[in-house]
Each structure stands twice: as C-alpha cells, then as structure tokens.
Coordinates of C-alpha atoms in Angstrom, one line a residue:
X1 CA 100.0 79.7 66.5
X2 CA 99.3 76.4 68.5
X3 CA 101.5 76.2 71.6
X4 CA 102.4 72.6 71.8
X5 CA 103.7 70.9 74.7
X6 CA 107.2 70.4 72.7
X7 CA 107.4 74.2 72.0
X8 CA 106.6 75.0 75.6
X9 CA 109.2 72.7 76.9
X10 CA 111.8 73.9 74.4
X11 CA 111.2 77.4 75.6
X12 CA 111.2 76.4 79.4
X13 CA 114.7 74.6 78.8
X14 CA 116.2 77.9 77.3
X15 CA 114.7 80.0 80.0
X16 CA 116.3 77.7 82.7
X17 CA 119.5 77.4 81.0
X18 CA 120.3 81.0 81.9
X19 CA 120.3 80.2 85.7
X20 CA 124.0 79.6 85.5
X21 CA 124.5 83.4 84.2
X22 CA 122.5 84.7 87.1
X23 CA 124.3 82.6 89.6
X24 CA 127.7 83.9 88.3
X25 CA 129.7 86.9 88.9
X26 CA 128.5 90.1 87.3
X27 CA 129.2 93.8 87.4
X28 CA 126.7 96.8 87.4
X29 CA 126.1 100.1 85.9
X30 CA 123.6 102.7 85.7
X31 CA 121.3 103.2 82.3
X32 CA 119.7 106.3 83.2
X33 CA 120.2 107.4 86.9
X34 CA 120.8 105.7 90.1
X35 CA 117.5 103.6 90.0
X36 CA 117.6 102.4 86.6
X37 CA 120.4 99.5 86.8
X38 CA 121.7 97.1 84.4
X39 CA 124.2 94.4 85.1
X40 CA 126.4 92.2 82.8
X41 CA 124.3 89.2 83.7
X42 CA 121.1 91.1 82.1
X43 CA 123.0 91.5 78.9
X44 CA 124.4 88.0 78.7
X45 CA 120.8 86.3 79.5
X46 CA 119.4 88.6 76.9
X47 CA 121.9 87.4 74.4
X48 CA 121.5 83.7 75.4
X49 CA 117.7 83.7 75.0
X50 CA 117.7 85.9 71.8
X51 CA 119.8 83.1 70.2
X52 CA 118.0 80.3 71.7
X53 CA 114.5 81.5 71.1
X54 CA 115.5 82.4 67.5
X55 CA 116.2 78.9 67.1
X56 CA 112.9 77.6 68.6
X57 CA 110.9 80.3 66.4
X58 CA 113.0 81.5 63.5
X59 CA 110.0 83.6 62.5
X60 CA 109.5 85.8 65.6
X61 CA 110.7 88.9 66.2
X62 CA 112.4 90.1 69.5
X63 CA 111.5 92.8 71.9
X64 CA 114.0 92.8 75.0
X65 CA 114.4 95.3 77.9
X66 CA 118.0 95.9 76.9
X67 CA 117.4 96.4 73.4
X68 CA 114.0 98.0 73.0
X69 CA 113.6 98.3 69.4
X70 CA 109.8 98.2 68.5
X71 CA 110.4 98.5 64.9
X72 CA 109.9 95.7 62.4
X73 CA 108.8 92.9 64.9
X74 CA 106.2 91.6 62.7
X75 CA 102.8 89.9 63.6
X76 CA 104.6 87.5 66.3
X77 CA 107.5 88.3 68.5
X78 CA 109.0 87.8 71.9
X79 CA 108.9 90.1 74.6
X80 CA 111.7 89.6 76.9
X81 CA 113.1 90.8 80.5
X82 CA 116.2 89.1 80.9
X83 CA 116.4 89.8 84.6
X84 CA 113.1 91.6 86.1
X85 CA 113.9 93.0 89.5
X86 CA 117.6 94.1 88.5
X87 CA 118.0 96.4 91.7
X88 CA 117.1 93.2 93.8
X89 CA 119.3 91.1 91.7
X90 CA 122.2 93.6 92.4
X91 CA 121.6 93.7 96.1
X92 CA 121.6 89.8 96.3
X93 CA 118.0 89.9 97.4
X94 CA 116.9 86.8 95.5
X95 CA 113.6 88.2 94.1
X96 CA 114.2 88.3 90.4
X97 CA 112.9 86.6 87.5
X98 CA 113.5 85.9 83.8
X99 CA 110.3 86.6 82.0
X100 CA 109.5 85.4 78.5
X101 CA 106.4 86.3 76.6
X102 CA 105.3 85.4 73.2
X103 CA 102.9 87.9 71.3
X104 CA 101.1 87.2 68.3
X105 CA 98.6 89.7 66.5
X106 CA 99.1 92.1 69.4
X107 CA 97.8 89.4 71.9
X108 CA 100.1 87.5 74.7
X109 CA 99.4 83.7 73.9
X110 CA 102.4 82.3 75.9
X111 CA 104.6 83.2 79.0
X112 CA 107.2 81.8 81.3
X113 CA 108.4 83.7 84.4
X114 CA 111.2 81.9 86.4
X115 CA 112.7 82.4 89.7
X116 CA 116.0 80.6 89.7
X117 CA 116.6 81.2 93.5
X118 CA 113.0 79.6 94.6
X119 CA 113.0 77.4 91.7
X120 CA 109.5 78.6 90.9
X121 CA 108.6 78.4 87.3
X122 CA 105.3 79.7 86.1
X123 CA 104.1 79.1 82.6
X124 CA 100.9 79.5 80.8
X125 CA 99.6 79.2 77.0
X126 CA 96.1 81.0 75.9
X127 CA 93.4 78.4 76.4
X128 CA 95.6 75.9 78.3
X129 CA 95.6 77.1 81.8
X130 CA 98.2 78.4 84.2
X131 CA 100.9 76.3 85.9
X132 CA 103.5 76.6 88.9
X133 CA 106.0 73.9 88.6
X134 CA 103.5 71.8 86.5
X135 CA 100.6 72.3 88.9
X136 CA 97.6 74.1 88.1
X137 CA 97.2 77.5 89.6
X138 CA 94.3 79.7 90.2
X139 CA 93.5 83.1 91.5
X140 CA 92.1 83.5 95.0
X141 CA 88.5 84.4 95.7
X142 CA 89.3 86.9 98.4
X143 CA 87.0 90.1 98.3
X144 CA 88.6 93.7 98.2
X145 CA 88.6 94.1 102.0
X146 CA 90.7 91.0 102.2
X147 CA 93.0 91.8 99.3
X148 CA 96.8 92.2 99.2
X149 CA 97.7 95.2 96.7
X150 CA 101.0 94.8 95.1
X151 CA 102.4 98.1 93.9
X152 CA 105.1 100.7 93.3
X153 CA 105.8 104.2 92.8
X154 CA 107.2 104.9 89.4
X155 CA 110.8 104.2 90.0
X156 CA 112.2 105.7 86.8
X157 CA 109.7 108.9 86.7
X158 CA 109.3 109.8 90.5
X159 CA 107.6 112.9 89.7
X160 CA 104.3 110.7 89.3
X161 CA 104.8 109.4 92.8
X162 CA 102.4 111.8 94.4
X163 CA 99.6 110.5 92.0
X164 CA 100.2 106.8 93.2
X165 CA 100.4 107.8 96.9
X166 CA 97.0 109.5 96.4
X167 CA 95.4 106.6 94.7
X168 CA 97.1 104.2 97.4
X169 CA 95.9 106.5 100.3
X170 CA 92.3 105.9 99.4
X171 CA 92.7 102.1 98.6
X172 CA 94.5 101.4 101.8
X173 CA 91.8 101.6 104.3
X174 CA 89.6 99.4 102.0
X175 CA 92.0 96.4 101.3
X176 CA 94.2 94.2 103.7
X177 CA 97.7 95.6 103.0
X178 CA 100.4 96.3 100.4
X179 CA 103.4 94.6 99.2
X180 CA 106.2 95.8 97.0
X181 CA 108.6 93.0 96.0
X182 CA 110.6 94.9 93.2
X183 CA 109.8 92.6 90.6
X184 CA 106.6 93.2 88.6
X185 CA 106.8 89.9 86.8
X186 CA 106.8 88.0 90.4
X187 CA 104.1 90.1 91.7
X188 CA 101.7 89.4 89.1
X189 CA 102.5 85.7 89.1
X190 CA 101.9 85.9 93.0
X191 CA 98.6 87.2 92.0
X192 CA 98.0 84.3 89.5
X193 CA 99.0 81.8 92.2
X194 CA 96.4 83.4 94.8
X195 CA 99.0 84.9 97.1
X196 CA 97.8 88.4 96.3
X197 CA 94.8 89.8 94.8
X198 CA 95.4 93.1 93.4
X199 CA 98.1 94.9 91.4
X200 CA 98.5 98.7 90.3
X201 CA 101.4 100.7 88.6
X202 CA 101.4 103.8 86.9
X203 CA 103.9 103.2 84.6
X204 CA 105.2 99.7 83.5
X205 CA 107.1 98.5 80.4
X206 CA 106.0 95.4 78.4
X207 CA 108.7 93.3 79.2
X208 CA 107.7 93.6 82.9
X209 CA 104.2 92.3 82.2
X210 CA 103.8 90.5 78.8
X211 CA 104.6 86.9 79.9
X212 CA 102.7 87.3 83.3
X213 CA 99.5 88.6 81.5
X214 CA 99.0 85.2 79.9
X215 CA 99.6 83.6 83.2
X216 CA 97.0 85.9 85.2
X217 CA 94.2 85.4 82.5
X218 CA 94.7 81.6 82.3
X219 CA 94.5 81.4 86.4
X220 CA 91.1 83.3 86.0
X221 CA 92.3 86.7 86.9
X222 CA 91.8 90.2 84.9
X223 CA 94.6 92.4 83.7
X224 CA 94.1 95.8 81.9
X225 CA 94.5 99.5 81.8
X226 CA 92.4 102.6 83.2
X227 CA 91.1 103.3 79.7
X228 CA 90.0 99.8 78.6
X229 CA 92.3 99.8 75.7
X230 CA 94.2 96.6 74.6
X231 CA 97.4 96.4 76.4
X232 CA 100.4 97.7 74.1
X233 CA 103.9 96.5 73.9
X234 CA 105.4 99.6 72.2
X235 CA 105.2 102.0 75.2
X236 CA 104.8 101.8 78.9
X237 CA 101.1 101.7 80.4
X238 CA 99.3 102.2 83.4
X239 CA 98.7 98.5 84.6
X240 CA 96.0 97.0 86.8
X241 CA 95.2 93.5 87.6
X242 CA 93.0 91.6 90.0
X243 CA 91.8 88.3 90.8
X244 CA 88.3 88.8 89.5
X245 CA 86.4 91.3 87.3
X246 CA 84.6 92.8 90.5
X247 CA 87.7 93.5 92.4
X248 CA 89.2 94.8 88.9
X249 CA 86.4 97.3 88.6
X250 CA 86.5 98.6 92.1
X251 CA 90.4 99.1 92.1
X252 CA 89.9 100.7 88.5
X253 CA 87.3 103.2 90.0
X254 CA 89.7 104.2 92.6
X255 CA 92.6 104.7 90.3
X256 CA 90.7 106.6 87.8
X257 CA 89.5 109.2 90.4
X258 CA 93.2 110.2 91.0
X259 CA 94.7 109.6 87.6
X260 CA 91.9 110.0 85.2
X261 CA 94.3 109.9 82.2
X262 CA 98.0 109.0 81.7
X263 CA 100.3 111.9 82.7
X264 CA 102.9 110.7 79.9
X265 CA 102.8 109.7 76.1
X266 CA 105.8 107.0 76.5

C-alpha cells in the first residue's frame, strides 16, 4: 500500500496520544519470571493503539507484545510494542518507547518509534527516507574500529548469555565500545540517527524491531540475521544491524564464529 502523508500523520497522532497513559500511575506484575515485566500501562497503551490503528486501517491484522497471536494476521498487519523497555519504564529511567510497525507481504513498510520523555519521534516509510521529529536522519560513516555496538544478553533466556559473551569478547577489541540501553527499539533508532553503528542481540521478538527496521533501512543502514533469510515476525530471531554493508559483514562473520546456528526454534 502507499504510505501517504495523511496516513503517517494519523498513525503518529495515535501513538502520541498514548503519552498520557505512560505518564499516569501504573502497577507492575511478572509475565514469566523476574526479568519479564508487564505494567498496566503496557496493556492500556496496547488497547488504545489496537482501537485507533483499527480505525485508521480496518483491514490490517494486529500483533502486539501483550497479545502475541500470529494466526490469521493476513497480508497486512501492525506489529506493536506498547512500551519497549518495560523494565526501564517500571524503574522510572525514562528510556522507553512506543513502537508501531506496519508489515505488508512480510515486509516492513512503515514504522514509528516514540520516546515520550525525550519527545523524540522516529518515523520512516519504505522509499521515503527516515526522520526524527520531521528532520531527515542518516546512519554514520564510522568504520568498525570507531563503532559503538548496541547489545544485550538474552534477558529472557539467560542460558544463551555465554554465547553472547563469547562473541562480544572478540568484538570488543575491534570496536570503540558497547552500549546497553534496555530498549531495542531506541537502540536501533539511535543507530539510524548516527549515534551508534552496530547492533547484535541473540534472541529478539518482532515487536521490538519491526518499526525500527524500516527506519534503519531508510536511513541507509543494514539489518538482518546470520542466516541471510528474511526477518520473520512469527518467532524470535538473532538480529544484526549496522550502518552499512561492510560493517554488517564484519559483525556477521564474528557472530557466526561463535553462534553458527540458532540455539532455539522459538
């Protein structure tokens, strides 16, 4: 489908309308262990977005973190993380974002990532460039030795941490430094805006990256997996991203040495 300015503005308005929910009081509970939290704000934001996005594009399916049903999505659907960085949010760290991506024929075609604390809104549509608060953004031109790597250690499956540590131990002497912000969507958007150059996470879900994938590509970056297959939305993936093809290939080679195949199916 064509992403018109009017369509984009209506989605942005829907996303921004959820700021009041994030700024209100909330309660916290555990979904599956101490590291996997959900708040009443998560569910309230997702509920509002499901309603508003359904009004904007009635024919689209809906895949949200708090209702991850991948059945009967159809050929076009939203992929939504109501609050990416819930642990940050629950602790008042102000490093969290609303992430809304639109997928058509299994390709990400539109994405919005909004940090209401910093009032930074990243947005991109396929073939139309990437923007931060309406200003065009682009990845940096830094080479590998001058690159910041955004990363994590498989928070929900900590048994995979040694594989991450092994890859990162080899990467660290070759790059500038690491960053761990606690929000994949914000880290990927930071890469798109030239604030970092590389991204690696062993197991990440589609709602964490779908919106940012469009933003990275439209900002001139590269995003993908170690096996070269199209990124999938029905299961977690090992995600790599970089500010260009050369840095992506270097990152991929090193990660593949330590993780030659996925240690999980879902």
